[in-house]
Each structure stands twice: as structure tokens, then as C-alpha cells.
Short mmCIF file of C-alpha atoms and ligand atoms in Angstrom, two decimals:
data_model
loop_
_atom_site.label_atom_id
_atom_site.label_comp_id
_atom_site.label_asym_id
_atom_site.label_seq_id
_atom_site.Cartn_x
_atom_site.Cartn_y
_atom_site.Cartn_z
CA MET G 83 -36.66 -5.47 6.44
CA ILE G 84 -34.56 -4.40 3.46
CA GLU G 85 -35.47 -5.13 0.60
CA ARG G 86 -34.00 -6.96 -2.60
CA ARG G 87 -34.04 -3.46 -4.29
CA GLU G 88 -31.38 -1.65 -6.19
CA LEU G 89 -28.91 -2.98 -9.15
CA ASN G 90 -25.33 -1.27 -8.80
CA SER G 91 -25.35 0.31 -5.49
CA TRP G 92 -21.61 -0.76 -5.16
CA GLN G 93 -20.75 1.70 -7.94
CA ALA G 94 -18.32 4.31 -6.73
CA PRO G 95 -18.13 6.75 -9.16
CA GLY G 96 -14.52 7.71 -10.73
CA TYR G 97 -13.56 4.67 -9.01
CA LEU G 98 -16.04 1.57 -9.16
CA GLU G 99 -18.36 1.40 -12.09
CA ALA G 100 -20.14 -0.36 -14.67
CA ARG G 101 -19.60 0.23 -18.06
CA GLU G 102 -20.39 -1.10 -21.30
CA GLY G 103 -22.07 -3.99 -18.85
CA ARG G 104 -18.13 -4.71 -17.02
CA LEU G 105 -17.02 -3.83 -13.74
CA THR G 106 -14.47 -1.11 -13.78
CA VAL G 107 -11.58 0.21 -11.56
CA ASP G 108 -10.52 3.70 -11.94
CA GLY G 109 -11.86 3.35 -15.68
CA VAL G 110 -9.99 0.24 -16.31
CA ASP G 111 -12.14 -2.59 -17.45
CA ALA G 112 -11.47 -5.82 -14.41
CA ALA G 113 -12.12 -8.46 -16.40
CA ALA G 114 -9.42 -7.91 -19.23
CA LEU G 115 -7.15 -7.39 -15.84
CA VAL G 116 -7.57 -11.32 -14.84
CA ASP G 117 -7.04 -12.17 -18.81
CA GLN G 118 -3.96 -10.12 -18.73
CA TYR G 119 -2.50 -10.67 -15.15
CA GLY G 120 -3.88 -14.09 -14.51
CA SER G 121 -6.74 -14.89 -12.02
CA PRO G 122 -6.82 -15.07 -8.87
CA LEU G 123 -5.52 -11.06 -9.31
CA TYR G 124 -5.78 -8.35 -6.34
CA VAL G 125 -6.34 -5.55 -7.89
CA PHE G 126 -5.88 -1.70 -5.93
CA SER G 127 -6.64 1.92 -6.75
CA GLU G 128 -3.67 4.19 -6.02
CA LYS G 129 -5.84 7.58 -6.44
CA ARG G 130 -8.27 5.75 -3.70
CA ILE G 131 -5.09 5.29 -1.48
CA VAL G 132 -3.80 8.83 -1.38
CA GLY G 133 -7.84 10.17 -1.66
CA ASN G 134 -8.45 8.07 1.95
CA THR G 135 -5.09 9.34 3.66
CA ARG G 136 -5.82 12.73 2.45
CA ASN G 137 -9.42 12.93 3.59
CA LEU G 138 -8.67 11.60 6.85
CA ARG G 139 -5.76 14.03 7.41
CA ARG G 140 -8.09 16.92 6.62
CA ALA G 141 -10.79 15.30 8.80
CA VAL G 142 -8.85 15.74 11.59
CA GLU G 143 -6.58 18.25 11.11
CA GLY G 144 -10.28 20.43 11.13
CA VAL G 145 -10.25 19.55 14.57
CA HIS G 146 -6.77 19.64 16.51
CA THR G 147 -3.38 21.68 15.17
CA ARG G 148 -1.54 18.29 15.84
CA VAL G 149 -2.21 15.37 14.74
CA LYS G 150 -0.42 12.41 12.88
CA VAL G 151 -2.46 9.53 11.11
CA CYS G 152 -0.08 6.38 11.08
CA TYR G 153 -0.81 4.31 8.65
CA ALA G 154 -2.11 0.45 10.32
CA SER G 155 0.46 -1.61 7.47
CA LYS G 156 -0.55 -5.05 8.96
CA ALA G 157 -4.19 -4.46 7.40
CA ASN G 158 -1.93 -4.19 3.66
CA SER G 159 1.59 -3.68 3.69
CA THR G 160 2.51 -3.97 0.32
CA MET G 161 5.74 -1.84 -0.67
CA ALA G 162 3.32 0.49 -3.51
CA VAL G 163 1.04 0.53 -0.83
CA LEU G 164 3.14 2.01 1.92
CA ALA G 165 4.74 4.14 -1.06
CA ALA G 166 1.57 5.45 -2.09
CA VAL G 167 0.24 6.11 1.97
CA LEU G 168 3.61 8.37 2.41
CA ARG G 169 3.30 10.00 -0.74
CA ALA G 170 0.23 11.43 0.24
CA GLY G 171 1.48 12.01 3.78
CA GLY G 172 0.92 9.79 5.74
CA ASP G 173 2.94 8.63 8.46
CA ILE G 174 3.43 4.44 10.05
CA GLU G 175 2.34 1.88 12.55
CA VAL G 176 3.76 -0.98 12.63
CA ASN G 177 3.47 -4.27 14.52
CA SER G 178 6.60 -6.79 13.19
CA GLY G 179 9.95 -6.07 12.87
CA GLY G 180 9.26 -7.98 9.45
CA GLU G 181 6.72 -3.86 9.66
CA LEU G 182 9.97 -1.47 10.69
CA PHE G 183 11.51 -3.08 8.41
CA LYS G 184 9.32 -2.21 5.21
CA ALA G 185 8.64 1.27 6.68
CA ARG G 186 11.88 1.89 6.26
CA THR G 187 12.34 0.55 3.10
CA ALA G 188 9.59 2.30 1.81
CA GLY G 189 11.61 5.59 3.21
CA PHE G 190 9.04 6.00 6.30
CA LYS G 191 11.50 8.64 8.62
CA PRO G 192 11.70 7.63 12.31
CA GLU G 193 9.41 10.44 13.33
CA GLN G 194 6.93 9.04 11.39
CA ILE G 195 6.89 5.30 13.02
CA VAL G 196 4.88 4.11 16.18
CA PHE G 197 5.86 0.22 16.79
CA ASN G 198 2.92 -2.27 18.60
CA GLY G 199 3.02 -5.78 19.49
CA VAL G 200 2.70 -7.92 22.34
CA SER G 201 6.06 -9.68 22.18
CA LYS G 202 8.34 -8.16 21.03
CA THR G 203 11.73 -9.69 20.99
CA ASP G 204 15.07 -8.36 21.38
CA ASP G 205 16.27 -8.10 18.08
CA GLU G 206 12.75 -5.69 17.05
CA ILE G 207 13.32 -3.40 20.21
CA ARG G 208 16.96 -3.05 19.09
CA ALA G 209 15.91 -2.19 15.35
CA ALA G 210 13.08 0.50 16.80
CA ILE G 211 15.29 2.39 19.22
CA ASP G 212 18.49 1.88 16.99
CA PHE G 213 16.44 3.72 14.47
CA GLY G 214 14.87 6.59 16.88
CA ILE G 215 11.43 5.83 16.28
CA LEU G 216 8.43 7.82 17.47
CA ALA G 217 7.61 5.58 19.90
CA ILE G 218 7.89 2.03 21.23
CA ASN G 219 4.13 1.43 22.57
CA ILE G 220 5.02 -0.80 25.79
CA ASP G 221 2.44 -3.85 26.25
CA SER G 222 3.62 -4.56 29.71
CA LEU G 223 5.60 -3.53 32.63
CA PHE G 224 8.36 -6.50 31.37
CA GLU G 225 8.41 -4.85 28.60
CA LEU G 226 9.51 -1.86 29.50
CA GLU G 227 12.03 -3.51 31.57
CA GLN G 228 13.26 -4.94 28.30
CA VAL G 229 13.64 -2.19 26.12
CA THR G 230 15.78 -0.16 29.27
CA ARG G 231 18.30 -2.71 29.14
CA ALA G 232 18.22 -2.77 24.95
CA ALA G 233 18.72 1.00 25.07
CA ARG G 234 21.14 1.16 27.94
CA GLU G 235 22.99 -1.52 25.32
CA LEU G 236 22.92 0.68 22.52
CA GLY G 237 23.76 3.95 24.31
CA LYS G 238 20.54 5.43 23.43
CA ARG G 239 17.03 6.75 24.44
CA ALA G 240 13.74 4.46 23.66
CA ASN G 241 10.93 7.04 22.46
CA VAL G 242 7.92 5.18 24.35
CA ALA G 243 4.23 5.44 24.53
CA ILE G 244 2.15 2.94 27.38
CA ARG G 245 -0.21 1.27 26.13
CA ILE G 246 -3.14 1.57 28.36
CA VAL G 247 -6.51 -1.28 28.44
CA PRO G 248 -9.61 0.08 30.46
CA GLU G 249 -12.18 -1.92 30.27
CA ILE G 250 -13.99 -0.70 26.72
CA ILE G 251 -16.18 -2.61 25.35
CA THR G 252 -17.21 -1.93 21.52
CA ARG G 253 -20.03 -3.44 19.57
CA SER G 254 -17.36 -5.16 16.48
CA HIS G 255 -17.07 -8.60 16.24
CA ILE G 256 -15.25 -10.06 19.70
CA GLY G 257 -11.72 -11.39 17.73
CA LEU G 258 -11.12 -7.93 17.31
CA GLN G 259 -11.66 -6.18 21.01
CA THR G 260 -8.79 -4.50 22.27
CA GLY G 261 -9.78 -2.76 25.20
CA LEU G 262 -11.44 -5.39 27.42
CA LEU G 263 -9.14 -6.83 30.57
CA SER G 264 -9.57 -10.37 28.79
CA SER G 265 -8.03 -9.42 25.73
CA LYS G 266 -4.17 -9.99 25.82
CA PHE G 267 -3.19 -6.35 24.70
CA GLY G 268 -1.88 -3.62 27.25
CA LEU G 269 -1.19 -2.85 30.60
CA SER G 270 -4.13 -2.55 32.91
CA PRO G 271 -5.14 0.97 34.63
CA SER G 272 -3.85 -0.09 38.32
CA GLN G 273 -0.07 -0.41 36.10
CA ILE G 274 -0.23 2.88 34.49
CA ASP G 275 0.85 5.24 36.83
CA GLU G 276 4.14 2.21 38.46
CA ALA G 277 4.62 2.21 35.10
CA PHE G 278 5.28 6.30 34.56
CA SER G 279 7.34 6.27 37.38
CA ARG G 280 9.37 3.55 35.80
CA ALA G 281 10.10 5.03 32.88
CA LEU G 282 10.53 8.53 34.27
CA ALA G 283 12.86 6.83 36.92
CA ALA G 284 15.52 6.05 33.75
CA PRO G 285 15.88 9.19 31.60
CA ASP G 286 19.49 8.53 30.75
CA ALA G 287 17.61 4.68 28.24
CA ILE G 288 13.33 6.22 28.39
CA ASN G 289 11.63 9.17 27.10
CA LEU G 290 8.12 9.15 28.12
CA ALA G 291 6.75 10.05 25.27
CA GLY G 292 3.78 9.31 24.74
CA VAL G 293 0.14 7.03 25.99
CA HIS G 294 -1.67 4.46 23.59
CA ILE G 295 -4.69 2.75 23.34
CA HIS G 296 -6.67 1.03 20.34
CA VAL G 297 -9.57 -0.29 21.09
CA GLY G 298 -10.68 -2.94 18.34
CA SER G 299 -10.73 -3.05 14.60
CA GLN G 300 -14.85 -1.88 12.27
CA THR G 301 -15.56 -0.07 16.03
CA PRO G 302 -18.92 1.45 15.03
CA ASP G 303 -19.93 3.77 17.23
CA LEU G 304 -18.16 7.30 18.27
CA GLN G 305 -18.43 6.61 22.17
CA PRO G 306 -15.57 3.70 22.79
CA PHE G 307 -12.95 6.42 21.27
CA ALA G 308 -14.14 8.92 22.84
CA ARG G 309 -14.46 7.19 26.44
CA ALA G 310 -10.74 5.67 25.96
CA PHE G 311 -9.31 8.93 24.92
CA ALA G 312 -10.87 10.66 28.33
CA GLU G 313 -8.64 7.44 29.92
CA MET G 314 -5.51 8.82 29.05
CA TRP G 315 -6.83 12.38 29.25
CA LYS G 316 -7.05 11.18 33.18
CA PHE G 317 -3.11 9.63 33.09
CA VAL G 318 -1.77 12.54 31.01
CA ALA G 319 -3.38 15.18 33.18
CA GLY G 320 -2.63 13.18 36.32
CA LEU G 321 1.30 12.65 35.38
CA SER G 322 1.22 16.56 34.81
CA LYS G 323 0.06 17.65 38.11
CA ARG G 324 2.43 15.31 39.89
CA THR G 325 5.11 15.65 38.33
CA GLY G 326 5.63 18.79 35.40
CA HIS G 327 5.97 15.77 32.85
CA ARG G 328 4.58 16.47 29.86
CA ILE G 329 3.69 13.88 28.04
CA ALA G 330 4.10 14.68 23.72
CA HIS G 331 1.32 12.70 22.57
CA ILE G 332 -1.74 10.37 22.78
CA ASN G 333 -2.38 8.00 20.40
CA ILE G 334 -6.28 6.85 20.01
CA GLY G 335 -4.95 3.91 17.66
CA GLY G 336 -7.21 2.62 14.85
CA GLY G 337 -10.61 0.89 14.41
CA LEU G 338 -12.38 3.46 12.22
CA PRO G 339 -15.05 1.32 10.27
CA ILE G 340 -15.64 1.52 6.57
CA ASP G 341 -19.08 0.62 5.13
CA TYR G 342 -18.64 -3.56 3.86
CA LEU G 343 -22.42 -3.26 3.06
CA GLY G 344 -23.42 -0.44 1.38
CA GLU G 345 -27.21 -0.64 -0.11
CA THR G 346 -26.83 -4.08 -1.73
CA PRO G 347 -29.66 -6.46 -1.45
CA MET G 348 -27.87 -8.92 1.03
CA ALA G 349 -27.77 -6.67 4.06
CA ALA G 350 -31.36 -8.09 4.29
CA ASP G 351 -29.45 -11.83 4.98
CA ILE G 352 -27.77 -10.74 8.18
CA GLY G 353 -28.09 -10.34 11.48
CA GLU G 354 -29.01 -6.88 12.79
CA ARG G 355 -26.34 -6.74 14.84
CA GLU G 356 -23.75 -7.62 12.20
CA ARG G 357 -25.78 -5.35 9.44
CA GLU G 358 -25.04 -2.27 12.05
CA MET G 359 -21.63 -3.02 12.50
CA LEU G 360 -20.32 -3.64 8.93
CA SER G 361 -22.21 -1.02 7.42
CA ALA G 362 -21.21 2.12 9.92
CA THR G 363 -19.61 5.57 9.30
CA LEU G 364 -17.91 7.19 11.22
CA ASP G 365 -16.78 10.86 10.49
CA PRO G 366 -12.66 10.80 12.32
CA GLY G 367 -13.24 14.75 12.57
CA GLU G 368 -16.09 14.00 14.82
CA VAL G 369 -14.64 10.99 16.37
CA LEU G 370 -11.65 13.75 17.67
CA ARG G 371 -13.84 16.02 18.86
CA ALA G 372 -15.74 13.79 20.82
CA ALA G 373 -12.98 12.55 22.34
CA LEU G 374 -11.85 16.08 22.93
CA ASP G 375 -15.05 16.75 24.53
CA GLU G 376 -15.20 14.14 26.74
CA ALA G 377 -11.74 14.64 27.87
CA ALA G 378 -13.43 17.69 29.13
CA PRO G 379 -10.15 19.33 30.18
CA SER G 380 -10.60 22.76 32.02
CA GLY G 381 -8.25 25.32 33.85
CA LYS G 382 -5.38 27.48 31.16
CA GLN G 383 -2.44 24.69 32.44
CA GLU G 384 -5.07 21.39 31.02
CA LEU G 385 -6.06 23.53 28.26
CA GLU G 386 -2.43 24.27 27.36
CA LEU G 387 -1.57 20.49 27.51
CA ILE G 388 -3.80 18.92 25.60
CA GLU G 389 -3.71 22.05 22.83
CA GLY G 390 0.65 21.30 23.36
CA LEU G 391 -0.27 17.55 22.39
CA THR G 392 -0.08 15.78 19.06
CA ILE G 393 -3.01 13.16 18.98
CA ILE G 394 -2.01 9.89 16.83
CA PHE G 395 -4.33 7.83 14.94
CA GLU G 396 -3.85 4.44 13.36
CA PRO G 397 -6.02 3.34 11.07
CA GLY G 398 -5.85 0.61 8.46
CA ARG G 399 -8.92 -0.49 7.47
CA ARG G 400 -10.60 2.85 7.41
CA ILE G 401 -7.83 3.69 4.83
CA ILE G 402 -7.08 0.32 1.89
CA ALA G 403 -9.98 -1.54 2.94
CA ASP G 404 -12.24 0.28 -0.08
CA THR G 405 -9.27 0.45 -2.50
CA GLY G 406 -9.06 -3.11 -3.44
CA LEU G 407 -11.13 -5.90 -4.67
CA LEU G 408 -10.18 -9.42 -5.12
CA LEU G 409 -10.52 -10.99 -8.47
CA THR G 410 -11.90 -14.34 -8.71
CA SER G 411 -12.94 -16.62 -11.34
CA VAL G 412 -15.85 -19.33 -11.91
CA CYS G 413 -14.15 -22.26 -12.79
CA ASN G 414 -16.50 -25.49 -12.13
CA ILE G 415 -20.47 -24.92 -11.33
CA LYS G 416 -22.60 -28.45 -10.46
CA GLU G 417 -26.04 -29.30 -9.41
CA ARG G 418 -27.13 -30.14 -6.29
CA PRO G 419 -31.06 -32.13 -6.79
CA GLU G 420 -31.65 -32.28 -3.34
CA THR G 421 -31.22 -29.43 -2.15
CA GLY G 422 -32.06 -27.08 -5.57
CA ASP G 423 -28.76 -25.72 -4.93
CA THR G 424 -26.52 -24.38 -8.06
CA TRP G 425 -23.01 -24.13 -6.61
CA LEU G 426 -20.46 -21.92 -8.01
CA LEU G 427 -16.64 -23.04 -7.45
CA THR G 428 -14.04 -19.88 -7.84
CA ASP G 429 -10.21 -19.70 -7.69
CA ALA G 430 -10.20 -17.70 -4.33
CA GLY G 431 -10.91 -18.88 -1.09
CA TYR G 432 -10.00 -18.17 2.78
CA SER G 433 -6.30 -18.73 1.64
CA LEU G 434 -7.05 -15.36 -0.31
CA ALA G 435 -9.62 -13.34 2.42
CA LEU G 436 -9.02 -15.15 5.62
CA SER G 437 -11.52 -13.27 7.74
CA MET G 438 -14.76 -14.75 5.51
CA ALA G 439 -13.60 -18.04 7.44
CA MET G 440 -12.15 -16.64 10.92
CA TYR G 441 -14.65 -13.53 11.13
CA LYS G 442 -17.10 -14.51 8.66
CA TRP G 443 -16.51 -11.74 7.05
CA TYR G 444 -19.45 -10.16 4.60
CA TYR G 445 -17.54 -9.23 1.62
CA HIS G 446 -19.71 -8.32 -1.80
CA LEU G 447 -19.73 -10.52 -4.12
CA ILE G 448 -20.90 -8.82 -7.68
CA SER G 449 -20.18 -10.10 -11.42
CA ALA G 450 -17.56 -8.59 -13.01
CA THR G 451 -18.18 -9.27 -16.70
CA ARG G 452 -22.04 -9.28 -16.25
CA ALA G 453 -21.86 -6.04 -14.06
CA LYS G 454 -24.38 -4.69 -15.44
CA GLU G 455 -27.29 -7.19 -15.10
CA SER G 456 -29.95 -7.85 -12.64
CA HIS G 457 -28.16 -9.76 -9.53
CA ASP G 458 -30.97 -11.66 -8.36
CA THR G 459 -30.21 -15.29 -8.69
CA PRO G 460 -28.87 -17.09 -5.63
CA TYR G 461 -26.21 -19.53 -5.21
CA LYS G 462 -24.38 -21.39 -3.28
CA VAL G 463 -20.41 -19.74 -3.80
CA ALA G 464 -17.42 -21.47 -2.75
CA GLY G 465 -13.44 -21.57 -2.86
CA PRO G 466 -10.78 -24.32 -4.40
CA LEU G 467 -9.56 -25.44 -1.07
CA CYS G 468 -10.26 -28.68 -0.03
CA ASP G 469 -11.73 -27.45 3.43
CA SER G 470 -15.78 -27.87 3.92
CA GLY G 471 -14.49 -24.43 5.64
CA ASP G 472 -14.18 -22.76 2.51
CA VAL G 473 -17.59 -21.54 1.37
CA TYR G 474 -18.53 -18.00 0.98
CA PHE G 475 -21.16 -17.89 3.55
CA ASP G 476 -21.15 -19.16 7.46
CA LEU G 477 -21.27 -23.07 7.39
CA GLU G 478 -22.62 -23.02 10.52
CA ARG G 479 -25.53 -21.11 9.75
CA GLY G 480 -25.22 -18.63 11.99
CA ALA G 481 -26.19 -15.03 10.92
CA ARG G 482 -22.77 -13.04 9.81
CA LEU G 483 -22.81 -14.40 6.16
CA PRO G 484 -26.31 -14.71 3.88
CA ASN G 485 -26.32 -18.46 3.07
CA TYR G 486 -26.22 -17.48 -0.88
CA ARG G 487 -24.94 -14.74 -2.90
CA LEU G 488 -27.15 -12.96 -5.48
CA LEU G 489 -25.47 -13.57 -9.12
CA PRO G 490 -27.05 -13.02 -12.54
CA GLN G 491 -29.12 -15.62 -14.05
CA GLY G 492 -26.57 -18.01 -15.92
CA THR G 493 -23.36 -17.06 -14.17
CA GLY G 494 -21.01 -19.71 -14.73
CA PRO G 495 -17.56 -20.84 -15.74
CA GLY G 496 -16.12 -18.32 -17.44
CA ASP G 497 -17.45 -15.16 -15.48
CA VAL G 498 -15.07 -12.88 -13.02
CA LEU G 499 -16.86 -12.43 -10.15
CA ALA G 500 -15.25 -9.27 -7.83
CA LEU G 501 -15.02 -9.26 -3.90
CA LEU G 502 -15.40 -5.89 -2.91
CA ASN G 503 -13.66 -4.37 0.36
CA THR G 504 -10.89 -6.65 0.19
CA GLY G 505 -8.11 -3.88 0.72
CA ALA G 506 -7.39 -5.02 4.60
CA TYR G 507 -6.32 -7.97 6.26
CA ALA G 508 -6.93 -10.25 3.00
CA LEU G 509 -3.93 -10.19 1.00
CA ASP G 510 -1.18 -9.68 4.34
CA GLN G 511 -2.83 -13.00 5.58
CA ALA G 512 -2.78 -14.69 2.31
CA SER G 513 -1.16 -18.17 2.21
CA GLN G 514 -0.41 -20.81 -0.39
CA TYR G 515 -2.66 -23.44 1.21
CA ASN G 516 -3.43 -26.33 -1.01
CA GLY G 517 0.00 -25.50 -2.71
CA ARG G 518 -1.46 -22.09 -5.07
CA PRO G 519 1.17 -20.00 -6.21
CA LYS G 520 0.25 -16.32 -4.04
CA PRO G 521 -1.56 -14.44 -7.34
CA ALA G 522 -0.18 -10.95 -8.38
CA VAL G 523 -1.05 -7.55 -7.30
CA VAL G 524 -1.97 -5.15 -9.80
CA MET G 525 -2.79 -1.29 -8.93
CA ILE G 526 -4.22 1.09 -11.16
CA ARG G 527 -1.46 4.13 -11.06
CA GLU G 528 -3.42 7.66 -10.75
CA SER G 529 -2.10 8.26 -14.43
CA GLY G 530 -4.70 5.20 -15.59
CA GLU G 531 -2.05 2.58 -16.12
CA ALA G 532 -2.41 -0.60 -15.00
CA SER G 533 1.14 -2.20 -13.12
CA VAL G 534 2.27 -5.43 -11.52
CA VAL G 535 2.99 -4.02 -8.05
CA ARG G 536 3.50 -7.61 -6.57
CA ARG G 537 4.12 -10.46 -9.47
CA ALA G 538 2.08 -13.95 -9.23
CA GLU G 539 4.12 -16.47 -7.47
CA THR G 540 4.84 -19.74 -9.24
CA TYR G 541 5.81 -23.51 -8.58
CA GLU G 542 8.57 -22.81 -8.53
CA ASP G 543 7.88 -20.33 -5.13
CA LEU G 544 6.43 -23.19 -3.74
CA VAL G 545 9.27 -25.21 -3.02
CA SER G 546 11.90 -22.23 -2.97
CA LEU G 547 12.84 -21.72 0.25
CA ASP G 548 12.65 -25.53 1.47
CA ASN G 549 15.42 -27.47 1.79
CA TRP G 550 15.06 -31.67 1.09
CA VAL G 551 16.62 -34.24 -0.24
CA SER G 552 15.30 -36.21 -3.17
CA SER G 553 14.60 -39.74 -3.24
CA GLN G 554 15.60 -40.25 -6.65
N1 LLP L 833 -3.51 0.03 15.92
C1 LLP L 833 -3.18 -1.44 16.68
C2 LLP L 833 -2.90 -1.47 17.90
C3 LLP L 833 -3.96 -2.55 15.95
O1 LLP L 833 -3.56 -3.30 16.63
C4 LLP L 833 -4.53 -2.47 14.45
C5 LLP L 833 -5.10 -3.57 14.19
C6 LLP L 833 -4.56 -0.79 14.18
C7 LLP L 833 -4.42 0.18 14.52
C8 LLP L 833 -5.99 -0.72 12.70
O2 LLP L 833 -6.76 -1.24 12.78
P1 LLP L 833 -7.66 -0.99 11.70
O3 LLP L 833 -7.47 0.77 12.04
O4 LLP L 833 -7.45 -1.61 10.59
O5 LLP L 833 -9.57 -1.32 12.21
N2 LLP L 833 -7.36 -10.02 11.13
C9 LLP L 833 -8.46 -8.97 11.68
C10 LLP L 833 -8.07 -7.63 11.73
C11 LLP L 833 -7.34 -7.31 13.16
C12 LLP L 833 -7.12 -6.42 13.37
C13 LLP L 833 -5.98 -5.85 14.40
N3 LLP L 833 -5.49 -4.77 15.00
C14 LLP L 833 -9.26 -8.98 10.45
O6 LLP L 833 -9.15 -10.04 9.91
O7 LLP L 833 -10.00 -8.01 10.17
#
């Protein structure tokens, strides 16, 4: 049993702190940002994005000489975020024509881009070939034909990697597992040699550049990464022996976890399995070392082959999750005398943090206006949406989320709360549900200045794309 100890264990020195009783982000008063830019508000730290990208690179570069860190832009594709990752030496993974467009617009070069997706359209494939990206990660034999056709039409060679889906189970949420044969992703092991042969039979259209696996997101253990890498290596080494073809890269995907729980007192109320998943930390260097060990190349040829390979990582969450938070104001308070509960109603619901409803994802909630006070009073907390599922707990009373959130006594309207570690998969999954314009995004620049990197939507934005005939 974990004790309900600790006061401010969420603090990250130099980034998230409680100063003079209030939450600060890179030294900037969070609640004051809400006064200035409105509520709710997404806030990011540029310094932390740059730091996370560089640290990850350094960790894997220490293990293998050729590596690429292709930031999974689906985690957060705000242009200022992409620009910060690029400046920090990151490359990029995209999952749609739109993300490809954003990557290009941000300034990523073709050799920095890999493209995943289970149902790429001809237009998306053409755009990727035309730009000459590092790899289109092929998701089926059908798609390989689709790419071959498009390349011939364009008179260009497409760089491709074959996405393999062996049966690799992780201890993550089932919705976040992608290495299972029951998942919709990739080619089965029994189809890989066929895919290789077809790719090599079309040298005018296809450059067989790599292989790819992504076992899932928030993967808490080393083993699935190591097994995945060894599976790919088996195919790569076999191909080289059989045909002499040397693949240029192995892409081990994303999925490095971040610790969402820290030493928060709420951890005691979350089921053990969930707790282990949410609080995992893995050293990316160790992940790579374990992968290389598991592959166990032997003999001069294999050693040369593996040394010459570029190893690609596609981290999203690990780079961006703990660089951002979502500020929300308490708008209403009510007592439920029959249950003894006090409810706090905020202005941020699942339309701004979808995973909280979809996966019952735990984001630690603290008070930004009373950051130093003891967070010891249980509240039912809920968002503003007209949906009973728009709550900060698990409506079905599962073990994924605690039933109550601990906040300072007396918390109520006028207080600003912060949902921490919401940098990944929140902003990009946000919607205007219930006629709520999406909020502004503020980035604390490395200079320490706060700047609006995406303006808040307006009511006019809610209707600006619609075409209708007024009845008046
Ligand atoms: N590469 C591929 C092929 C992926 O499918 C993903 C994530 C990543 C890389 C990045 O994974 P990461 O390093 O961020 O774990 N909507 C979910 C998250 C879905 C992640 C899908 N794929 C959520 O709300 O948590």
C-alpha cells in the first residue's frame, strides 16, 4: 500500500515548481497565464522539449553510432513544437498527408521523415514519394503494390520499410498495443519474405531501405523492444544471406514510457497493473542495448551488417508528454448531500484530454493557485461537457482512475487547476464538442518569455467552415 504522503512531489526543479504558493512553469506563474490568455489553456515548455529531444538522442547515440530519433508528430504536431524538435536535432515520423505537410512546412528535410499508416491514400503516397522521404513504412502487400504503381507513375524510386507485426504482447493498455496479430497493423511474419521478394523485384520503383515495428505506446518493459528488434534482425540477416541485399535501417518504433504518477498520493487508489504501466521509466540507451543483445549478431558479416545499420526510434510521448500541461478553471461547485460528495466543475473536459475518457488515462491534478497547500481533500471533479462520461474518474468504477481527486481544502470557483503531463495526445485529439472553441496554446520560450503559439479559437471559428442557408 502506498502512503498518502508528500506534498509537492510533482515538482520538477527549474520546470514545474510551487513558488510563493503558486504553480510556475519555467518560472512563469501559471494562473497568471490564464488571466492573460484565457481558460482553459495549454502550456508548453520549449526548454523541456529541446532538452528531452537532446537527451534521448544522446542516450541512444552512446550505444550505436548511427541513430535517428524520429519524433512521432501525432503526439503533438503544433508547429512551434515541431520547430523546437527540429532545432534540437530531431527527425520526424508522420502518419498522414496532413502531418507530412506540417513536417515539410516546419522545415524537415526528406531524409528526416518516415511515414506510417494503415490506410494511406494514393495522394498521400504520391506526396511522400515525390518529396523523397526516408521511408514509407509499408503496412500490407496491397500497399506495396500501391506504392510501386505510384512510383512508376511519378518516375521516381520510393524508399520503403516493411512493417512487421510479430505477436509481441506488452503490459500497456490494449488500445495502445500494436504488435499483436489481432491488431490492424503491419504484415504478418509469414508475409515478410514475400514482401522482400516483391520489393527487390521492382528495383525501378522500390528501394527496400528498412524494416519497422512499433509494439505499442507506454510500453513499460525492455523485453518487448528487445524481442521486436531481434525479430526484425532475423529477417534482415536472412535477407542479406540469401540475396546480398543490405537494408539501411531498422526502425524500432515508439512507445518509450513516461512516469505519469511520480509519488503522487493518488497512486494508492489505482490498480496495481495500471500503476506499474503508468509509472514506468525506461532508459532509451538500455532499451537499445537490450535490443542489440537480444539480436546477438555473430560472425564478421553479421557484425558488419549491424554496425552499418541506422537504428530509428519513433518516440512521441517520451519527448512531449511531460513538457506540457492543461490549465483549467473551476467554474462551479456543488454538494451532493446524499453521497457527501463535493463536486468541482471545470472548463476542461475530455474534448481537451480525450485519453482521460477513452483510456481512463491518469493525469495528475494539482491546484495552480494553491500549489503549496496540502492536497488532502477529496473532490469529485468533472468537465463541462453534456455527457456523464466527462468526469475525472472512472464512471464504471474500474481501477484505472481514482474516484476522487485530492485538492486543497476550500478549492472552488476562482481556483485554477493544472492537469499535468498532458503534452502528448491531448491537444492533437482535441475537438470543439459542445460548441467549445479550442483554447490557446502558450509556449514558455527558452528566453523565459511566454508566447501564444496557437491562438484561441473564437465563436466565429465554430461556424467559419460551414456552408448553410440561413432561414432568415
Ligand atoms: N510509431 C508508431 C507507428 C505509432 O503508431 C506510435 C503511436 C508512435 C510511433 C509513438 O508512440 P509513443 O512513443 O508516443 O508511445 N491515442 C493514444 C495514443 C496512440 C498512440 C498511437 N501510436 C492516446 O491517447 O494515448
